[in-house]
Amino acid sequence: MSTGPRTWTAWAEHIPPLTHASERAPAPDPAATATHLARAGLADQYMVYEAEGGVRHFAAGSAVSVTAHATGITARAAGRTWTSRTGGAPLTAFAAALSALAAGGGAERAFYGWAAFELAHLLHADPATTGEQPLLHVMVPSVEVTLTGHRTVVRAVDAAWLRKTADLLAEPPAREDDAGGPAPDDTERLLATGAGAYGEAVARTVADIRAGLLEKAVVSRSIPLPAVDRVDFPATYLAGRRANTPARSYLMDLGGYRAAGFSPETVLEVGGDGRVSTQPLAGTRARGADPAENARRRAELLTDPKEIHEHAVSVRLAWEETAAVCRPGSVAVEEFMAVRPRGSVQHLASRVTGRLGSTAGPWDAFASLFPAITATGVPKPAALRALARHEDGPRGLYGGAVFRGTTGGALDAALVLRTLIGTRDGTWLRAGAGVTAHSSPERETEETCEKLRSVAPYLRYAGD
């Protein structure tokens, strides 16, 4: 077993650069093109990540990776493996590995990965509840395709990867049939799964809040899907993306998780210039096809005491967590209580920004802000303990993050909500609601249904 900085230097020295590149005309339908690349089986693992402004990145090839557990971290490159102990600080070791990637010099490299929700227990609450599952995973791709409205850029480690990818881009994406989703009645029956038990969990959480144990907790429920081997993740992603208005979207098969998601917000965005931004969304009403009804619900949302309180405490904590890693005086609320449409719902949204302090980097900001307040609660340690008491089992990817970063210091991390999630053990949907002292089990249960309608109607199955 290797330990220390030399471990990561040795790993980084075995990572091939993306020395081959080509450029072509923009794709007429970037979402369909990215999904086509994902379907093609170019590599055993991949990610599609839609960033700000609709820019889509496709990355594939898992020969270079880092995986962190609570006590150990494993890095792979060029058929070799390096391992190290984490001392109970896997995010620190993870950041050190990625810093070594940057220290190698040369052109800026991108990496793609995810963080499981249970990392939060190591960062903020009880390490004993973290479990043994992987907490962080990252891939340094063999090929990356960037799809914008102006051009398509391919970067690869060698000519073979470049040629295979170019051939796929030359093919027209398969025509997607918008039909084939579940019937409305089937969707509603699915959403009712476990509603009674969830209402009881909400009631227990309200009792905790009224007893003074915490201010807010985002209690979630899981809905296992039937026919798990038949769920078509790429088709679900494309159908769902057509219908949703996410802050970020992603489609991946990476590090043991499959996911197709339409995230309503980012955990954080860090620019290469050190600007940090986070966008807490809290406060929810349904959104449908009737503009007049949407406007009525919007007005209701902006005047509901429970929703306003829930949002305000989230923004307050976002400010505190951002200020912990930013220069004094640089933190500001640039937007407060706007209403953002996100698929089948509309949310109160604010944005908190700042500038990283001289000794802080993107992963310091990630450690402070992860997991998102709007997926945990206030105060965060107390909320995490409440979720451990009242939710059934670990969340895994749900409430965690899917991210893209660069060796230049940028990091863009989407909050994993409104997401179809799969592992070898099953496939499921999950949704939560912010519980405060004013919550009722009936309203919070309905809120989870409103959110699940951003994904459930667009489920697609192979062979349908």
Tab-separated table of C-alpha atoms in Angstrom:
chain	number	residue	atom	x	y	z
A	1	MET	CA	0.000	0.000	0.000
A	2	SER	CA	1.250	3.451	-0.932
A	3	THR	CA	0.577	6.589	1.091
A	4	GLY	CA	1.202	10.311	0.862
A	5	PRO	CA	1.531	12.826	-1.972
A	6	ARG	CA	3.868	10.571	-3.984
A	7	THR	CA	0.934	8.177	-4.445
A	8	TRP	CA	-1.020	10.775	-6.379
A	9	THR	CA	2.015	12.063	-8.281
A	10	ALA	CA	2.709	8.545	-9.529
A	11	TRP	CA	-0.939	8.134	-10.496
A	12	ALA	CA	-1.036	11.444	-12.380
A	13	GLU	CA	2.139	10.610	-14.314
A	14	HIS	CA	0.361	7.609	-15.875
A	15	ILE	CA	-2.622	9.581	-17.197
A	16	PRO	CA	-2.461	10.167	-20.950
A	17	PRO	CA	-3.264	13.717	-22.117
A	18	LEU	CA	-5.998	14.525	-24.613
A	19	THR	CA	-3.574	15.298	-27.418
A	20	HIS	CA	-5.909	14.574	-30.355
A	21	ALA	CA	-8.690	17.009	-31.199
A	22	SER	CA	-11.152	17.839	-33.934
A	23	GLU	CA	-13.948	20.310	-34.487
A	24	ARG	CA	-17.145	20.028	-36.473
A	25	ALA	CA	-20.406	21.868	-37.019
A	26	PRO	CA	-22.847	22.173	-34.108
A	27	ALA	CA	-25.269	19.328	-33.586
A	28	PRO	CA	-28.828	20.280	-34.583
A	29	ASP	CA	-30.167	18.488	-31.502
A	30	PRO	CA	-27.484	18.389	-28.767
A	31	ALA	CA	-29.626	16.405	-26.327
A	32	ALA	CA	-30.290	13.680	-28.903
A	33	THR	CA	-26.640	13.650	-29.981
A	34	ALA	CA	-25.384	13.290	-26.407
A	35	THR	CA	-27.886	10.503	-25.783
A	36	HIS	CA	-26.795	8.789	-29.003
A	37	LEU	CA	-23.174	8.823	-27.808
A	38	ALA	CA	-24.250	7.378	-24.464
A	39	ARG	CA	-26.175	4.564	-26.137
A	40	ALA	CA	-23.326	3.631	-28.462
A	41	GLY	CA	-21.289	1.621	-25.974
A	42	LEU	CA	-18.146	3.588	-26.729
A	43	ALA	CA	-16.868	2.657	-23.267
A	44	ASP	CA	-18.087	0.749	-20.242
A	45	GLN	CA	-18.653	3.992	-18.306
A	46	TYR	CA	-19.726	7.454	-19.390
A	47	MET	CA	-21.381	10.694	-18.365
A	48	VAL	CA	-23.460	13.305	-20.153
A	49	TYR	CA	-23.443	16.569	-18.190
A	50	GLU	CA	-25.504	19.580	-19.209
A	51	ALA	CA	-23.934	22.713	-17.741
A	52	GLU	CA	-25.071	26.325	-17.689
A	53	GLY	CA	-26.488	27.688	-20.912
A	54	GLY	CA	-27.348	24.267	-22.312
A	55	VAL	CA	-23.712	23.306	-23.036
A	56	ARG	CA	-23.501	19.535	-23.002
A	57	HIS	CA	-20.429	17.461	-22.301
A	58	PHE	CA	-20.082	13.767	-23.062
A	59	ALA	CA	-17.182	11.907	-21.448
A	60	ALA	CA	-16.269	8.237	-21.697
A	61	GLY	CA	-13.536	5.807	-20.755
A	62	SER	CA	-12.930	4.669	-17.186
A	63	ALA	CA	-9.288	3.568	-17.381
A	64	VAL	CA	-8.387	6.500	-15.134
A	65	SER	CA	-10.395	6.814	-11.924
A	66	VAL	CA	-10.358	7.580	-8.207
A	67	THR	CA	-12.771	6.032	-5.690
A	68	ALA	CA	-12.930	7.008	-2.019
A	69	HIS	CA	-14.508	5.216	0.933
A	70	ALA	CA	-14.545	6.464	4.507
A	71	THR	CA	-11.211	4.808	5.317
A	72	GLY	CA	-9.468	4.231	1.991
A	73	ILE	CA	-9.003	5.609	-1.497
A	74	THR	CA	-8.097	3.783	-4.713
A	75	ALA	CA	-6.706	5.340	-7.884
A	76	ARG	CA	-6.341	3.558	-11.231
A	77	ALA	CA	-4.448	4.432	-14.420
A	78	ALA	CA	-2.586	2.525	-17.156
A	79	GLY	CA	-3.667	-0.814	-15.720
A	80	ARG	CA	-2.106	-0.031	-12.344
A	81	THR	CA	-3.678	0.595	-8.943
A	82	TRP	CA	-2.621	2.872	-6.083
A	83	THR	CA	-4.242	2.795	-2.655
A	84	SER	CA	-3.996	4.966	0.412
A	85	ARG	CA	-5.683	5.389	3.776
A	86	THR	CA	-7.798	8.486	4.251
A	87	GLY	CA	-7.620	8.911	8.007
A	88	GLY	CA	-11.370	9.458	8.020
A	89	ALA	CA	-11.040	12.399	5.614
A	90	PRO	CA	-11.800	10.957	2.160
A	91	LEU	CA	-12.594	14.332	0.608
A	92	THR	CA	-9.159	15.643	1.595
A	93	ALA	CA	-7.456	12.649	-0.026
A	94	PHE	CA	-9.713	12.947	-3.043
A	95	ALA	CA	-8.805	16.622	-3.479
A	96	ALA	CA	-5.112	15.761	-3.137
A	97	ALA	CA	-5.350	13.247	-5.981
A	98	LEU	CA	-7.005	15.784	-8.256
A	99	SER	CA	-4.439	18.425	-7.289
A	100	ALA	CA	-1.727	16.045	-8.487
A	101	LEU	CA	-3.540	15.831	-11.798
A	102	ALA	CA	-3.321	19.613	-12.093
A	103	ALA	CA	0.330	19.691	-10.975
A	104	GLY	CA	1.370	17.621	-13.987
A	105	GLY	CA	1.115	20.705	-16.182
A	106	GLY	CA	0.040	20.648	-19.816
A	107	ALA	CA	-3.415	21.435	-21.112
A	108	GLU	CA	-6.318	21.742	-18.711
A	109	ARG	CA	-8.098	18.433	-18.097
A	110	ALA	CA	-11.694	17.769	-17.142
A	111	PHE	CA	-12.945	15.149	-14.704
A	112	TYR	CA	-16.433	13.802	-14.036
A	113	GLY	CA	-17.828	12.144	-10.958
A	114	TRP	CA	-20.287	11.892	-8.117
A	115	ALA	CA	-20.482	12.200	-4.341
A	116	ALA	CA	-22.845	10.050	-2.278
A	117	PHE	CA	-25.067	11.673	0.318
A	118	GLU	CA	-23.471	9.664	3.140
A	119	LEU	CA	-20.282	11.714	2.771
A	120	ALA	CA	-22.263	14.305	4.747
A	121	HIS	CA	-22.012	12.261	7.934
A	122	LEU	CA	-18.221	12.438	7.826
A	123	LEU	CA	-18.277	16.165	7.112
A	124	HIS	CA	-20.978	17.341	9.498
A	125	ALA	CA	-22.471	14.689	11.773
A	126	ASP	CA	-21.692	11.144	12.963
A	127	PRO	CA	-18.942	9.253	11.070
A	128	ALA	CA	-20.264	5.976	12.481
A	129	THR	CA	-23.380	6.284	10.286
A	130	THR	CA	-21.409	6.723	7.062
A	131	GLY	CA	-21.311	3.045	6.128
A	132	GLU	CA	-18.898	1.171	3.898
A	133	GLN	CA	-20.183	2.139	0.454
A	134	PRO	CA	-18.128	4.357	-1.896
A	135	LEU	CA	-18.536	8.034	-1.060
A	136	LEU	CA	-16.773	9.674	-4.013
A	137	HIS	CA	-15.887	8.567	-7.511
A	138	VAL	CA	-14.266	10.408	-10.395
A	139	MET	CA	-13.322	9.501	-13.963
A	140	VAL	CA	-10.690	11.242	-16.084
A	141	PRO	CA	-12.062	10.482	-19.563
A	142	SER	CA	-10.309	9.052	-22.589
A	143	VAL	CA	-12.557	11.141	-24.815
A	144	GLU	CA	-14.605	14.278	-24.215
A	145	VAL	CA	-17.158	15.828	-26.569
A	146	THR	CA	-18.439	19.357	-25.954
A	147	LEU	CA	-21.674	20.314	-27.703
A	148	THR	CA	-22.566	23.998	-27.922
A	149	GLY	CA	-24.790	26.049	-30.165
A	150	HIS	CA	-21.752	27.092	-32.190
A	151	ARG	CA	-19.630	23.966	-32.599
A	152	THR	CA	-18.849	20.408	-31.559
A	153	VAL	CA	-15.375	19.789	-30.151
A	154	VAL	CA	-13.848	16.332	-29.642
A	155	ARG	CA	-10.702	15.750	-27.571
A	156	ALA	CA	-9.216	12.273	-27.153
A	157	VAL	CA	-6.152	10.444	-25.870
A	158	ASP	CA	-5.328	8.959	-29.264
A	159	ALA	CA	-6.379	8.743	-32.896
A	160	ALA	CA	-8.438	5.587	-32.366
A	161	TRP	CA	-10.694	7.230	-29.772
A	162	LEU	CA	-10.989	10.319	-31.951
A	163	ARG	CA	-11.963	8.281	-35.005
A	164	LYS	CA	-14.548	6.148	-33.178
A	165	THR	CA	-16.178	9.221	-31.719
A	166	ALA	CA	-16.168	11.088	-35.045
A	167	ASP	CA	-17.860	8.115	-36.702
A	168	LEU	CA	-20.613	8.173	-34.110
A	169	LEU	CA	-21.121	11.907	-34.497
A	170	ALA	CA	-21.520	11.405	-38.238
A	171	GLU	CA	-24.469	9.076	-37.633
A	172	PRO	CA	-27.920	10.593	-37.231
A	173	PRO	CA	-29.328	9.927	-33.762
A	174	ALA	CA	-32.025	7.300	-33.667
A	175	ARG	CA	-35.497	8.751	-33.804
A	176	GLU	CA	-37.034	8.740	-30.354
A	177	ASP	CA	-40.676	7.782	-29.995
A	178	ASP	CA	-42.394	10.117	-27.543
A	179	ALA	CA	-45.024	7.463	-26.905
A	180	GLY	CA	-44.485	4.505	-24.630
A	181	GLY	CA	-44.505	6.170	-21.228
A	182	PRO	CA	-46.628	4.906	-18.347
A	183	ALA	CA	-50.337	5.629	-18.352
A	184	PRO	CA	-51.371	8.498	-16.053
A	185	ASP	CA	-53.230	6.147	-13.706
A	186	ASP	CA	-50.169	3.900	-13.482
A	187	THR	CA	-48.004	6.912	-12.659
A	188	GLU	CA	-50.309	8.020	-9.848
A	189	ARG	CA	-50.449	4.490	-8.404
A	190	LEU	CA	-46.656	4.393	-8.465
A	191	LEU	CA	-46.405	7.733	-6.667
A	192	ALA	CA	-48.692	6.477	-3.898
A	193	THR	CA	-46.144	3.793	-2.952
A	194	GLY	CA	-45.193	4.160	0.699
A	195	ALA	CA	-47.180	7.370	1.187
A	196	GLY	CA	-48.574	6.294	4.564
A	197	ALA	CA	-45.174	5.472	6.037
A	198	TYR	CA	-43.811	8.735	4.699
A	199	GLY	CA	-46.566	10.730	6.380
A	200	GLU	CA	-45.659	9.083	9.674
A	201	ALA	CA	-41.993	10.040	9.180
A	202	VAL	CA	-43.045	13.643	8.554
A	203	ALA	CA	-45.118	13.665	11.751
A	204	ARG	CA	-42.180	12.333	13.786
A	205	THR	CA	-39.913	14.997	12.291
A	206	VAL	CA	-42.396	17.769	13.127
A	207	ALA	CA	-42.385	16.505	16.711
A	208	ASP	CA	-38.575	16.727	16.766
A	209	ILE	CA	-38.708	20.304	15.467
A	210	ARG	CA	-41.313	21.393	18.009
A	211	ALA	CA	-39.138	19.810	20.711
A	212	GLY	CA	-36.330	22.167	19.669
A	213	LEU	CA	-33.993	19.569	18.151
A	214	LEU	CA	-33.745	21.360	14.781
A	215	GLU	CA	-35.451	23.943	12.543
A	216	LYS	CA	-35.964	22.023	9.306
A	217	ALA	CA	-35.313	18.607	7.769
A	218	VAL	CA	-35.807	17.483	4.181
A	219	VAL	CA	-37.374	14.069	4.661
A	220	SER	CA	-37.466	11.851	1.565
A	221	ARG	CA	-39.071	8.622	0.417
A	222	SER	CA	-37.958	6.028	-2.123
A	223	ILE	CA	-40.125	4.390	-4.794
A	224	PRO	CA	-38.677	1.123	-6.143
A	225	LEU	CA	-39.489	0.468	-9.777
A	226	PRO	CA	-40.720	-2.822	-11.198
A	227	ALA	CA	-39.019	-4.503	-14.149
A	228	VAL	CA	-35.685	-3.035	-13.074
A	229	ASP	CA	-33.722	-4.758	-15.814
A	230	ARG	CA	-35.859	-3.133	-18.479
A	231	VAL	CA	-35.606	0.538	-17.510
A	232	ASP	CA	-34.081	2.431	-20.446
A	233	PHE	CA	-31.990	5.202	-18.896
A	234	PRO	CA	-31.026	7.021	-22.122
A	235	ALA	CA	-34.617	7.046	-23.414
A	236	THR	CA	-35.880	8.221	-20.038
A	237	TYR	CA	-33.284	10.982	-19.996
A	238	LEU	CA	-34.200	12.267	-23.442
A	239	ALA	CA	-37.959	12.135	-22.839
A	240	GLY	CA	-37.575	13.790	-19.439
A	241	ARG	CA	-35.236	16.468	-20.717
A	242	ARG	CA	-37.728	17.418	-23.421
A	243	ALA	CA	-40.329	18.080	-20.717
A	244	ASN	CA	-38.201	19.598	-17.938
A	245	THR	CA	-36.550	22.960	-17.291
A	246	PRO	CA	-33.599	21.941	-15.089
A	247	ALA	CA	-30.650	23.944	-13.833
A	248	ARG	CA	-28.496	20.938	-14.818
A	249	SER	CA	-29.164	17.549	-16.385
A	250	TYR	CA	-27.081	14.385	-16.509
A	251	LEU	CA	-27.089	10.839	-17.814
A	252	MET	CA	-24.452	8.449	-16.553
A	253	ASP	CA	-23.240	4.943	-15.949
A	254	LEU	CA	-20.298	5.556	-13.657
A	255	GLY	CA	-18.716	4.004	-10.584
A	256	GLY	CA	-21.580	1.608	-9.855
A	257	TYR	CA	-24.446	4.072	-10.353
A	258	ARG	CA	-26.698	4.677	-13.307
A	259	ALA	CA	-28.662	7.918	-13.336
A	260	ALA	CA	-30.860	10.079	-15.543
A	261	GLY	CA	-31.609	13.335	-13.821
A	262	PHE	CA	-32.965	16.860	-14.131
A	263	SER	CA	-31.468	18.764	-11.219
A	264	PRO	CA	-33.346	21.889	-10.121
A	265	GLU	CA	-30.250	23.505	-8.585
A	266	THR	CA	-26.508	23.331	-8.107
A	267	VAL	CA	-24.768	22.502	-4.858
A	268	LEU	CA	-22.089	24.930	-5.939
A	269	GLU	CA	-20.377	26.456	-8.930
A	270	VAL	CA	-16.728	27.487	-8.652
A	271	GLY	CA	-15.066	29.344	-11.513
A	272	GLY	CA	-11.413	29.273	-12.379
A	273	ASP	CA	-11.294	32.861	-11.069
A	274	GLY	CA	-12.395	31.753	-7.583
A	275	ARG	CA	-16.000	32.936	-7.783
A	276	VAL	CA	-18.282	30.680	-5.716
A	277	SER	CA	-22.011	30.483	-6.260
A	278	THR	CA	-24.771	28.383	-4.734
A	279	GLN	CA	-28.496	28.497	-5.476
A	280	PRO	CA	-30.724	27.220	-2.671
A	281	LEU	CA	-34.251	26.350	-3.786
A	282	ALA	CA	-36.815	25.839	-1.038
A	283	GLY	CA	-40.542	26.403	-1.162
A	284	THR	CA	-42.620	24.512	-3.709
A	285	ARG	CA	-45.882	24.593	-5.618
A	286	ALA	CA	-47.083	22.442	-8.500
A	287	ARG	CA	-46.714	23.622	-12.096
A	288	GLY	CA	-48.895	22.381	-14.927
A	289	ALA	CA	-50.210	23.290	-18.351
A	290	ASP	CA	-52.637	26.034	-17.253
A	291	PRO	CA	-50.853	29.449	-17.091
A	292	ALA	CA	-53.581	30.996	-14.948
A	293	GLU	CA	-53.384	28.205	-12.383
A	294	ASN	CA	-49.589	28.412	-12.363
A	295	ALA	CA	-49.830	32.155	-11.690
A	296	ARG	CA	-52.263	31.558	-8.826
A	297	ARG	CA	-49.945	28.983	-7.275
A	298	ARG	CA	-46.978	31.307	-7.763
A	299	ALA	CA	-48.733	34.067	-5.830
A	300	GLU	CA	-49.660	31.566	-3.135
A	301	LEU	CA	-46.043	30.406	-2.909
A	302	LEU	CA	-44.762	33.963	-2.436
A	303	THR	CA	-47.125	34.596	0.485
A	304	ASP	CA	-47.159	31.240	2.290
A	305	PRO	CA	-45.535	31.660	5.758
A	306	LYS	CA	-44.328	28.053	5.894
A	307	GLU	CA	-42.657	28.236	2.474
A	308	ILE	CA	-41.097	31.651	3.142
A	309	HIS	CA	-39.695	30.507	6.494
A	310	GLU	CA	-38.331	27.324	4.946
A	311	HIS	CA	-36.630	29.339	2.240
A	312	ALA	CA	-35.253	32.033	4.525
A	313	VAL	CA	-33.528	29.589	6.900
A	314	SER	CA	-31.965	27.839	3.894
A	315	VAL	CA	-30.572	31.095	2.509
A	316	ARG	CA	-29.232	32.056	5.921
A	317	LEU	CA	-27.255	28.814	6.206
A	318	ALA	CA	-26.069	29.047	2.588
A	319	TRP	CA	-24.635	32.480	3.444
A	320	GLU	CA	-22.846	31.095	6.515
A	321	GLU	CA	-21.374	28.118	4.654
A	322	THR	CA	-20.220	30.272	1.748
A	323	ALA	CA	-18.695	32.873	4.082
A	324	ALA	CA	-16.694	30.120	5.824
A	325	VAL	CA	-14.484	29.690	2.718
A	326	CYS	CA	-14.670	33.134	1.096
A	327	ARG	CA	-12.906	36.453	1.525
A	328	PRO	CA	-14.421	38.672	4.203
A	329	GLY	CA	-16.881	41.092	2.674
A	330	SER	CA	-17.185	39.200	-0.620
A	331	VAL	CA	-20.352	37.214	0.152
A	332	ALA	CA	-23.622	38.582	-1.225
A	333	VAL	CA	-27.170	37.454	-1.945
A	334	GLU	CA	-27.437	38.333	-5.629
A	335	GLU	CA	-30.996	37.077	-5.980
A	336	PHE	CA	-33.639	36.528	-3.305
A	337	MET	CA	-36.930	34.644	-3.549
A	338	ALA	CA	-37.279	34.567	-7.293
A	339	VAL	CA	-39.621	31.887	-8.601
A	340	ARG	CA	-38.045	29.318	-10.905
A	341	PRO	CA	-39.980	26.788	-13.032
A	342	ARG	CA	-38.514	23.298	-12.697
A	343	GLY	CA	-40.537	20.791	-14.668
A	344	SER	CA	-43.682	19.825	-12.760
A	345	VAL	CA	-43.026	22.303	-9.934
A	346	GLN	CA	-42.013	25.899	-9.259
A	347	HIS	CA	-39.646	26.901	-6.463
A	348	LEU	CA	-38.555	29.907	-4.483
A	349	ALA	CA	-34.911	30.477	-5.489
A	350	SER	CA	-32.063	32.620	-4.216
A	351	ARG	CA	-28.388	32.869	-5.152
A	352	VAL	CA	-25.492	33.391	-2.740
A	353	THR	CA	-22.048	34.244	-4.144
A	354	GLY	CA	-18.556	35.010	-2.875
A	355	ARG	CA	-14.827	34.869	-3.695
A	356	LEU	CA	-12.659	32.057	-2.391
A	357	GLY	CA	-10.229	33.033	0.333
A	358	SER	CA	-6.492	32.933	-0.319
A	359	THR	CA	-6.064	29.525	1.327
A	360	ALA	CA	-9.242	27.884	0.018
A	361	GLY	CA	-9.847	25.866	-3.126
A	362	PRO	CA	-12.914	24.420	-4.853
A	363	TRP	CA	-12.971	21.310	-2.682
A	364	ASP	CA	-12.910	23.422	0.478
A	365	ALA	CA	-16.042	25.118	-0.820
A	366	PHE	CA	-17.536	21.731	-1.660
A	367	ALA	CA	-16.809	20.468	1.877
A	368	SER	CA	-18.547	23.502	3.374
A	369	LEU	CA	-21.643	23.455	1.164
A	370	PHE	CA	-22.141	19.696	0.698
A	371	PRO	CA	-24.705	18.305	0.907
A	372	ALA	CA	-27.037	21.036	-0.233
A	373	ILE	CA	-29.054	22.635	2.529
A	374	THR	CA	-32.190	22.051	0.499
A	375	ALA	CA	-31.613	18.288	0.637
A	376	THR	CA	-30.762	18.138	4.351
A	377	GLY	CA	-32.056	20.878	6.649
A	378	VAL	CA	-31.083	23.374	9.346
A	379	PRO	CA	-28.875	23.075	11.347
A	380	LYS	CA	-27.204	20.589	9.068
A	381	PRO	CA	-25.769	18.220	11.747
A	382	ALA	CA	-29.098	18.009	13.572
A	383	ALA	CA	-30.963	17.517	10.290
A	384	LEU	CA	-28.627	14.679	9.299
A	385	ARG	CA	-29.277	12.958	12.609
A	386	ALA	CA	-33.029	13.378	12.106
A	387	LEU	CA	-32.835	11.878	8.601
A	388	ALA	CA	-30.901	8.903	9.982
A	389	ARG	CA	-33.744	8.353	12.459
A	390	HIS	CA	-36.701	8.850	10.164
A	391	GLU	CA	-35.651	7.682	6.681
A	392	ASP	CA	-35.463	4.041	5.676
A	393	GLY	CA	-31.837	3.204	4.899
A	394	PRO	CA	-29.046	5.183	3.223
A	395	ARG	CA	-29.763	7.572	0.355
A	396	GLY	CA	-26.695	6.776	-1.740
A	397	LEU	CA	-26.606	9.056	-4.764
A	398	TYR	CA	-29.892	10.820	-3.964
A	399	GLY	CA	-29.264	14.174	-2.297
A	400	GLY	CA	-25.583	13.920	-3.211
A	401	ALA	CA	-23.930	15.496	-6.237
A	402	VAL	CA	-22.984	14.779	-9.838
A	403	PHE	CA	-20.180	17.036	-11.013
A	404	ARG	CA	-17.775	18.148	-13.704
A	405	GLY	CA	-14.536	19.910	-12.813
A	406	THR	CA	-11.273	20.966	-14.397
A	407	THR	CA	-7.653	21.057	-13.347
A	408	GLY	CA	-7.878	24.851	-13.704
A	409	GLY	CA	-9.933	25.053	-10.497
A	410	ALA	CA	-13.479	25.024	-11.868
A	411	LEU	CA	-16.093	22.781	-10.278
A	412	ASP	CA	-19.772	22.536	-11.229
A	413	ALA	CA	-21.799	20.232	-8.971
A	414	ALA	CA	-25.474	19.460	-9.542
A	415	LEU	CA	-27.712	18.427	-6.668
A	416	VAL	CA	-29.084	14.922	-7.310
A	417	LEU	CA	-32.848	15.406	-7.218
A	418	ARG	CA	-35.555	14.573	-9.812
A	419	THR	CA	-33.437	11.589	-10.808
A	420	LEU	CA	-33.913	7.999	-11.908
A	421	ILE	CA	-31.234	6.029	-10.046
A	422	GLY	CA	-30.042	2.467	-10.549
A	423	THR	CA	-27.480	0.051	-9.143
A	424	ARG	CA	-27.072	-3.689	-9.494
A	425	ASP	CA	-29.522	-3.998	-6.575
A	426	GLY	CA	-32.429	-2.150	-8.181
A	427	THR	CA	-33.800	0.994	-9.774
A	428	TRP	CA	-35.805	3.673	-8.051
A	429	LEU	CA	-37.098	7.226	-7.821
A	430	ARG	CA	-36.853	9.332	-4.684
A	431	ALA	CA	-38.206	12.688	-3.562
A	432	GLY	CA	-38.357	14.727	-0.384
A	433	ALA	CA	-40.025	17.759	1.133
A	434	GLY	CA	-38.834	20.385	3.573
A	435	VAL	CA	-40.406	19.741	6.963
A	436	THR	CA	-40.762	22.612	9.446
A	437	ALA	CA	-42.865	23.172	12.557
A	438	HIS	CA	-45.738	24.272	10.296
A	439	SER	CA	-45.704	21.140	8.109
A	440	SER	CA	-48.536	18.676	7.686
A	441	PRO	CA	-47.989	15.067	6.554
A	442	GLU	CA	-50.629	15.450	3.853
A	443	ARG	CA	-49.078	18.534	2.258
A	444	GLU	CA	-45.509	17.215	2.368
A	445	THR	CA	-46.603	13.897	0.861
A	446	GLU	CA	-48.314	15.759	-1.978
A	447	GLU	CA	-45.181	17.852	-2.481
A	448	THR	CA	-43.135	14.689	-3.039
A	449	CYS	CA	-45.689	13.624	-5.652
A	450	GLU	CA	-45.460	17.006	-7.385
A	451	LYS	CA	-41.694	16.598	-7.635
A	452	LEU	CA	-41.826	12.968	-8.761
A	453	ARG	CA	-44.049	14.011	-11.665
A	454	SER	CA	-40.944	15.625	-13.181
A	455	VAL	CA	-39.587	12.113	-13.831
A	456	ALA	CA	-42.206	9.379	-13.413
A	457	PRO	CA	-44.308	10.156	-16.543
A	458	TYR	CA	-41.178	9.928	-18.712
A	459	LEU	CA	-39.969	6.515	-17.620
A	460	ARG	CA	-39.164	4.364	-20.622
A	461	TYR	CA	-38.607	0.622	-20.760
A	462	ALA	CA	-36.601	-1.429	-23.227
A	463	GLY	CA	-38.828	-3.289	-25.647
A	464	ASP	CA	-41.827	-0.957	-25.261
